[in-house]
XYZ file of C-alpha atoms in Angstrom:
516
model
C 92.137 92.464 83.490
C 93.259 90.380 80.576
C 93.993 86.815 81.489
C 97.398 87.147 79.896
C 98.531 89.451 82.566
C 100.306 87.711 85.439
C 102.354 88.894 88.406
C 105.529 87.996 86.659
C 104.568 90.122 83.557
C 103.682 93.013 85.889
C 107.167 92.964 87.409
C 108.808 92.761 84.084
C 106.767 95.405 82.153
C 106.011 98.101 84.961
C 107.113 101.572 83.882
C 110.296 102.308 85.824
C 110.758 105.862 86.297
C 112.611 106.923 89.502
C 113.158 104.757 92.578
C 110.764 101.814 93.380
C 111.146 102.117 97.296
C 112.380 104.765 99.664
C 113.084 104.242 103.393
C 112.753 107.341 105.657
C 115.367 107.056 108.288
C 114.900 108.573 111.873
C 117.781 110.974 111.472
C 116.029 112.590 108.382
C 118.013 110.858 105.906
C 116.676 108.386 103.321
C 117.544 105.269 101.400
C 116.332 104.839 97.842
C 116.078 101.290 96.250
C 116.101 101.280 92.345
C 113.975 98.734 90.539
C 117.119 96.828 89.645
C 117.986 96.679 93.326
C 114.530 95.436 94.042
C 114.671 92.588 91.470
C 118.164 91.850 92.843
C 116.967 91.306 96.270
C 113.881 89.327 95.164
C 116.604 86.931 93.293
C 118.488 86.769 96.712
C 115.364 85.592 98.298
C 114.584 83.063 95.655
C 117.854 81.530 95.889
C 117.778 81.308 99.695
C 114.292 79.881 99.686
C 115.497 77.309 97.196
C 118.423 76.380 99.357
C 116.253 75.992 102.404
C 113.847 73.505 100.378
C 110.879 75.816 99.933
C 109.147 74.911 96.741
C 105.787 75.390 94.818
C 102.692 75.506 96.750
C 104.564 75.511 100.220
C 103.051 78.018 102.671
C 105.418 80.717 104.119
C 104.266 82.706 107.133
C 105.636 86.250 106.809
C 105.683 88.586 109.750
C 106.258 91.627 107.703
C 106.574 95.196 109.045
C 106.231 97.973 106.677
C 109.966 98.012 105.554
C 111.362 97.478 101.987
C 112.770 94.151 102.897
C 109.181 92.825 103.460
C 108.365 93.592 99.884
C 111.534 91.664 98.786
C 110.619 88.692 100.702
C 106.936 88.591 99.888
C 107.548 88.931 95.969
C 110.517 86.324 96.495
C 108.042 83.866 98.021
C 105.785 84.201 95.326
C 108.423 84.053 92.702
C 109.717 80.693 93.918
C 106.166 79.255 93.525
C 105.289 79.203 97.318
C 102.278 80.871 98.957
C 102.939 83.887 101.443
C 100.860 83.862 104.472
C 101.216 87.503 105.715
C 100.211 88.007 109.345
C 98.994 91.140 111.294
C 101.918 91.874 113.592
C 99.885 93.034 116.531
C 98.719 89.510 117.140
C 102.320 88.593 118.236
C 101.866 90.670 121.309
C 98.584 89.050 122.383
C 98.885 86.981 125.650
C 99.538 83.368 124.702
C 99.824 84.404 120.867
C 96.483 82.279 120.539
C 95.639 83.614 117.196
C 99.029 83.263 115.884
C 99.444 79.843 116.983
C 96.127 78.878 115.357
C 97.225 80.211 112.237
C 100.488 78.204 112.380
C 98.402 75.079 113.178
C 96.037 75.736 110.525
C 98.203 76.114 107.509
C 101.356 74.241 108.757
C 103.780 76.452 106.884
C 107.087 75.189 105.600
C 108.819 78.268 106.963
C 108.204 81.006 109.275
C 109.857 84.366 108.211
C 110.183 87.577 110.288
C 112.119 90.831 110.355
C 114.822 90.755 113.011
C 112.916 93.368 115.120
C 110.261 90.687 115.613
C 112.346 87.803 116.664
C 111.880 88.172 120.289
C 108.080 87.563 119.756
C 108.691 84.215 117.882
C 110.891 82.457 120.489
C 108.187 79.803 120.841
C 108.502 78.672 117.205
C 111.279 77.983 114.789
C 111.694 80.839 112.414
C 114.387 82.439 110.066
C 114.962 86.294 109.802
C 114.751 88.335 106.492
C 118.478 89.136 106.878
C 119.515 85.601 106.234
C 117.578 85.357 103.030
C 118.829 88.685 101.594
C 122.435 88.170 102.315
C 123.006 84.436 102.139
C 121.389 83.354 98.734
C 122.889 83.153 95.463
C 121.559 85.274 92.756
C 120.008 83.793 89.717
C 121.273 85.085 86.212
C 117.654 86.607 85.722
C 114.582 86.851 87.844
C 112.286 83.925 86.645
C 109.052 82.957 88.510
C 109.065 79.235 89.120
C 105.300 79.020 89.657
C 103.194 77.989 86.620
C 100.828 80.795 86.100
C 98.944 79.438 83.196
C 96.133 78.875 85.663
C 94.829 82.392 86.944
C 92.828 80.345 89.645
C 95.965 79.045 91.285
C 96.513 80.144 94.806
C 98.694 83.314 95.067
C 98.457 84.558 98.637
C 96.430 83.604 101.831
C 95.904 86.249 104.405
C 93.918 85.549 107.493
C 90.635 87.347 108.264
C 90.969 89.527 111.323
C 88.708 87.689 113.318
C 86.514 90.402 114.798
C 83.647 87.961 115.200
C 85.256 84.757 115.646
C 88.418 82.543 114.749
C 90.597 83.649 111.893
C 90.219 81.972 108.550
C 92.794 81.622 105.801
C 91.222 83.467 102.666
C 92.691 81.672 99.607
C 93.142 84.483 96.971
C 94.246 83.576 93.404
C 96.152 85.520 90.946
C 92.947 86.329 89.177
C 91.357 87.749 92.304
C 94.266 90.101 92.954
C 94.863 91.201 89.545
C 91.273 92.059 89.141
C 91.110 94.287 91.998
C 94.572 95.937 91.476
C 93.715 96.893 87.987
C 90.122 98.138 89.112
C 91.224 100.269 91.923
C 94.409 101.739 89.883
C 92.337 102.686 87.143
C 89.531 104.128 89.298
C 92.209 106.374 91.048
C 93.879 107.105 87.761
C 97.058 106.287 89.409
C 100.246 106.257 87.293
C 104.119 105.819 87.690
C 104.476 109.284 89.333
C 102.511 108.354 92.508
C 103.912 108.370 95.933
C 102.267 106.310 98.532
C 103.115 105.573 102.137
C 103.162 102.163 103.451
C 102.352 102.068 107.187
C 99.154 99.904 107.630
C 99.540 96.112 108.341
C 100.846 94.243 105.382
C 98.674 91.363 106.713
C 95.500 93.473 105.482
C 94.292 93.236 102.081
C 93.858 97.064 101.541
C 97.473 97.819 102.319
C 98.705 94.800 100.056
C 96.462 96.032 97.162
C 97.354 99.671 97.600
C 101.180 99.235 97.924
C 102.682 95.758 97.422
C 100.631 94.583 94.442
C 99.624 98.011 93.406
C 103.185 99.093 92.692
C 103.584 96.108 90.575
C 100.830 97.299 88.313
C 101.214 101.026 88.528
C 104.966 101.240 88.795
C 104.846 104.072 91.494
C 107.130 104.660 94.430
C 106.391 103.295 97.957
C 107.722 104.950 101.010
C 108.504 103.350 104.331
C 109.458 104.693 107.647
C 112.244 103.237 110.061
C 109.474 103.991 112.879
C 107.739 100.921 111.506
C 110.169 98.881 113.790
C 108.466 100.775 116.858
C 104.806 99.926 116.059
C 104.901 96.706 118.014
C 106.992 98.087 120.968
C 105.730 101.634 121.281
C 102.796 102.545 118.969
C 102.556 106.087 120.653
C 106.096 106.737 119.395
C 105.144 105.917 116.039
C 101.895 108.009 116.233
C 103.917 111.104 117.512
C 106.214 110.855 114.699
C 103.668 110.495 111.974
C 103.235 114.137 111.017
C 106.946 114.111 110.387
C 106.917 110.966 108.360
C 103.971 112.390 106.298
C 105.873 115.635 105.659
C 109.041 113.609 104.380
C 106.977 111.357 102.271
C 104.422 113.866 100.798
C 102.236 111.176 99.392
C 100.202 111.999 96.269
C 97.742 109.246 97.368
C 97.019 108.676 101.025
C 95.394 105.587 102.473
C 94.092 105.492 106.251
C 91.559 103.596 108.219
C 88.859 105.581 109.821
C 90.639 105.602 113.316
C 93.803 107.304 111.675
C 91.429 109.950 110.153
C 89.846 110.496 113.552
C 93.242 110.942 115.013
C 94.458 113.344 112.485
C 91.199 115.267 112.843
C 91.869 115.552 116.781
C 95.408 116.765 116.065
C 94.108 119.505 113.715
C 91.264 120.571 116.303
C 93.800 120.555 119.176
C 96.162 122.855 117.371
C 93.687 125.230 115.958
C 91.464 125.542 119.057
C 92.320 129.096 119.893
C 92.196 130.291 116.276
C 88.899 132.068 115.695
C 88.301 131.106 112.063
C 85.367 129.081 110.630
C 87.299 126.547 108.382
C 83.903 126.036 106.505
C 83.809 129.694 105.271
C 85.869 131.066 102.438
C 88.315 133.873 103.007
C 91.902 134.816 102.907
C 92.657 133.884 106.392
C 90.811 130.506 106.289
C 92.707 129.791 103.005
C 96.125 130.545 104.479
C 95.248 128.411 107.461
C 94.133 125.493 105.331
C 97.097 125.664 103.191
C 99.279 125.659 106.174
C 97.431 122.696 107.795
C 97.962 120.593 104.467
C 101.613 121.491 104.412
C 102.108 120.504 108.086
C 100.405 117.122 107.273
C 102.503 116.621 104.167
C 99.358 116.774 102.013
C 100.363 119.660 99.825
C 100.762 117.400 96.757
C 98.169 114.785 97.848
C 95.394 114.382 95.172
C 93.473 111.488 96.442
C 92.634 110.752 99.986
C 91.166 107.295 100.904
C 89.467 105.745 103.757
C 89.155 101.883 103.879
C 89.062 99.030 106.358
C 85.675 100.106 108.060
C 83.047 102.754 107.968
C 84.346 106.181 108.321
C 82.176 108.765 110.312
C 80.329 111.114 108.292
C 81.330 113.909 110.491
C 84.897 113.198 109.863
C 84.318 113.318 106.120
C 82.547 116.658 106.550
C 85.385 118.140 108.707
C 88.153 117.265 106.286
C 85.813 118.412 103.367
C 86.181 122.049 104.941
C 89.808 121.798 104.594
C 89.587 120.706 100.814
C 90.453 117.268 101.699
C 87.787 115.081 100.123
C 88.042 111.674 101.555
C 86.828 108.860 99.353
C 85.425 105.879 101.251
C 86.279 102.239 99.929
C 84.147 99.327 100.977
C 85.439 95.872 100.606
C 86.508 92.591 102.292
C 89.382 90.311 102.380
C 87.201 87.714 100.774
C 86.755 89.917 97.623
C 90.402 90.729 97.286
C 89.694 94.174 98.933
C 88.004 97.183 97.090
C 84.413 96.741 96.096
C 82.937 100.120 95.969
C 84.302 103.606 96.003
C 81.902 106.112 97.666
C 79.074 103.427 97.293
C 79.582 102.595 93.592
C 81.145 99.478 92.363
C 84.526 99.607 90.783
C 85.648 97.389 87.993
C 84.379 93.993 86.931
C 82.244 93.284 89.914
C 78.523 92.544 90.695
C 77.139 94.018 93.976
C 73.493 93.169 94.580
C 71.080 93.046 97.317
C 69.835 89.660 99.084
C 67.482 88.740 101.769
C 67.457 91.327 104.668
C 69.314 93.662 102.269
C 72.515 91.712 102.634
C 75.268 92.784 100.300
C 76.012 90.127 97.757
C 79.085 90.000 95.464
C 80.025 88.082 92.368
C 82.892 88.516 89.949
C 86.502 87.556 89.270
C 87.519 89.153 92.508
C 85.731 86.645 94.915
C 87.945 84.296 96.856
C 88.099 80.491 96.069
C 87.282 79.811 99.595
C 88.527 79.387 103.252
C 91.337 77.091 103.697
C 90.608 73.867 105.464
C 87.211 75.110 106.080
C 84.707 73.611 103.459
C 81.553 73.900 105.626
C 81.929 77.816 106.153
C 83.008 78.243 102.508
C 79.738 76.377 101.251
C 77.638 78.532 103.491
C 78.945 81.863 102.250
C 79.750 81.093 98.778
C 76.784 79.973 96.996
C 76.874 79.372 93.153
C 79.788 81.657 92.960
C 77.915 84.429 94.892
C 79.729 85.783 98.091
C 77.473 86.608 101.076
C 79.012 89.286 102.814
C 77.014 89.229 106.037
C 76.954 92.996 105.757
C 73.827 95.181 105.553
C 73.481 97.372 102.549
C 71.856 100.836 102.553
C 70.604 100.894 98.896
C 69.915 103.819 96.567
C 69.305 104.224 92.947
C 73.017 103.837 91.959
C 74.918 102.994 94.964
C 75.117 101.019 98.256
C 76.404 102.097 101.602
C 77.540 99.874 104.428
C 74.890 99.640 107.182
C 76.628 97.314 109.735
C 76.887 93.630 110.082
C 73.584 91.327 109.940
C 74.770 89.487 113.015
C 75.742 92.547 115.169
C 72.075 92.963 115.818
C 70.390 91.608 118.908
C 67.045 90.761 120.505
C 66.310 92.520 123.735
C 64.394 90.964 126.728
C 60.995 92.075 125.092
C 61.703 90.095 121.943
C 62.323 93.127 119.876
C 65.245 92.922 117.333
C 67.588 95.943 117.278
C 69.348 95.891 113.867
C 72.944 96.654 113.139
C 71.898 99.940 111.276
C 70.305 101.262 114.532
C 73.193 100.337 116.603
C 75.489 102.029 114.409
C 73.441 105.220 114.335
C 73.425 105.169 118.205
C 76.951 104.632 118.481
C 77.932 107.301 116.020
C 75.790 109.729 118.299
C 77.525 108.681 121.447
C 81.066 108.985 119.762
C 80.265 112.792 119.506
C 80.171 113.189 123.253
C 83.408 114.986 124.293
C 85.876 112.468 125.936
C 84.347 109.427 124.280
C 86.846 107.436 122.124
C 84.837 104.300 121.154
C 81.718 102.635 122.029
C 79.898 99.273 121.705
C 76.285 98.833 122.224
C 74.984 95.347 123.333
C 71.909 94.180 125.067
C 71.205 90.461 123.825
C 68.264 89.456 126.363
C 68.454 92.386 128.449
C 65.490 94.717 129.010
C 67.481 97.688 127.855
C 70.671 98.217 125.598
C 74.017 98.715 127.473
C 76.947 101.008 126.167
C 80.501 100.015 126.690
C 82.222 103.338 126.562
C 85.980 103.629 126.106
C 87.943 106.909 126.963
C 91.576 107.784 127.150
C 90.413 109.997 130.207
C 87.582 107.926 132.083
C 87.099 110.412 134.569
C 84.333 111.036 137.123
C 83.557 114.269 135.108
C 83.043 112.072 132.014
C 80.904 109.529 133.911
C 78.660 112.399 135.033
C 78.406 113.840 131.541
C 77.299 110.386 130.302
C 74.876 109.885 132.989
C 73.218 113.144 131.870
C 73.561 112.802 128.071
C 73.045 109.084 127.163
C 69.308 109.024 128.346
C 68.720 111.878 125.776
C 70.362 109.993 122.970
C 67.606 107.612 121.389
C 65.926 106.575 118.256
C 62.387 105.206 117.478
C 63.417 101.688 118.873
C 65.325 102.231 122.110
C 67.466 104.257 124.300
C 70.526 103.496 126.284
C 69.520 101.916 129.674
C 72.998 101.982 131.445
C 76.685 102.192 130.615
C 80.151 100.801 131.494
C 83.136 103.333 131.414
C 86.622 101.705 130.662
C 90.095 102.952 129.846
C 90.668 102.939 126.091
C 93.820 100.666 126.778
C 91.537 97.630 127.430
C 90.018 98.071 123.908
C 90.830 95.192 121.731
C 91.054 95.846 117.967
C 92.259 94.318 114.633
C 95.300 95.295 112.650
C 93.076 97.812 110.921
C 91.856 99.215 114.275
C 88.314 97.661 113.926
C 86.830 96.974 117.321
C 86.622 93.258 118.161
C 82.985 93.545 119.255
C 82.238 90.037 120.401
C 85.719 89.843 122.265
C 84.974 93.000 124.196
C 81.327 91.902 124.921
C 82.781 88.759 126.242
C 85.512 90.589 128.293
C 82.838 92.691 130.159
C 80.108 90.048 130.337
C 80.275 89.838 134.099
C 79.929 93.448 134.467
C 77.074 93.745 131.802
C 75.159 90.867 133.676
C 75.318 93.052 136.779
C 73.401 95.932 134.976
C-alpha cells in the first residue's frame, strides 16, 4: 500500500453505501448504524478520553466483546493518539486472572476499558465502561485524528500473543504493518463495499481485527454483530446453540472461522443428515437439493468466500465441505506478521516467505512487527536483520508452503530418537478421526514411548475400550502410541481462537503422564 495512506484517510475515504454496522438482537430485530453514526460515536469516545487525560502514546487496555461499541472505542482510542491493547476476553475467566494481570503489569495502561457485561470480571482493577465514554463526551466539530501519522512505523495497536507455549508477549504493530496486510487480504479476496461479514471471533486476535475492524475501514463493507456476544463469557454453549440462527440473519458474503468452528459445523451437519441415504459427494437432483437446503439453513446461500484461520484446519474437514460446494480457503499467519501471510500456501501481497534451517518458515516485509514490548532479548532472537523467524515448520513445494507444526513441539524419547512436530501432527490427525475423540495431544519427552492425551465430550468406558483397540494400530515409520490418558473435554485449555495450549495441558497432566 502507498505510504500516503493512513488510518485517518481510510476512515475519511471509505466508500460508504448502506449501513456500517448491524447488531442482530435476540428477539430477531436489528439495529443499524450508519457511517455518520459511527463517526459520531468515535468523536464521543475521543472527547471522553481527552477529558479523562488519555493522550498520545498512552496504552489503553480494551476488553472488547463483539459489539458495535467495541469498534467505536477501538477507533476512538486510535484517533486520540493512544495505543489500544485488545485482550482476549476468555482470559478474564481464568482462575486468578494470571495472564490478564501479567498483561496489565507489562504495559501499565493509562486506562482499562470494558463493556459493562464484563465489569464483574474486572472488580480487582480500576476500569471504565464503554457507556461512560459514549454518553458523557463532548462531540468535536469534526473527527480529526490527533496522532501524527507521518511516520508509518509508529506503534498503532498492541495485541498480546495467545501464549500457547509460554508467557504472553505484547506484539508491537505499526500502521504500516496493519495497512500492508489489510490491503493484501482485501485485494486477494476481491472484497468490496457490498460485503457482509459477521464479527464473532475474539477482537484480541489479529485475524478478527484484520478481517472486520481494520478491514472495514479499507473496504467499506458492513460488519454484523450479535447480541449473543454478551453470553460468550458466561455461557458459550448458549452462543453456540444460537450460532446457526445468527448466521441465517447475517447471511455473510465472506465467512471467517477457526478450524474448531469448522469442525463443529461439520458435526452439526453430519448429525442432522445421518438418516438421509444420500452421498453428498455425488452429483444428482436429490443431492443438489439437500446441499442447497444445508447452505440456506447455515446462512451460506450468498457466501462467496469461506476462510479458515488461526491454526491448521484438518484436510478431512476441507474435503467434507468441498462436497457441499463450500470451498474453504486456508489462511496462515501470525500476530507477529500482522496476520495473513499465505492463502492456500501461496504468499499474499508484498511479503517474502522463505525456508530457513530445519525448514523453518522465515518472513520479511512491511508486515513484520517492530518487536515485542519490554522484551528486547526475545525480539533480538526472533528478528534477525528484519527477518522474522516464525518457529513454524514449512512443508515446501514448488510454489507454496504449508504449515507443518511447531519446531519446538517435537521431542526426544528415551532412546534419543527425535519425533518431529510434523510426525506428531500426522498421528494426532489420525487419532482425531476415532469416533468420540474431540481433541488429542501427543507427548513423550524422555519416555520410552509416546503418550496420547485424549479429550472427549463423552469419556465413557466404551470409548476407552475403543482407544485400547485402535491406538496400537495407528503408527508411522517412527513410533506408535504406547499409552493414553482419557479426559473430559471440559479440562482442555485453549486460546481465544481455540488453539490448544499444549504445554499447559502437558504440565497439568504431568503426574498422570509420569505414572505411565
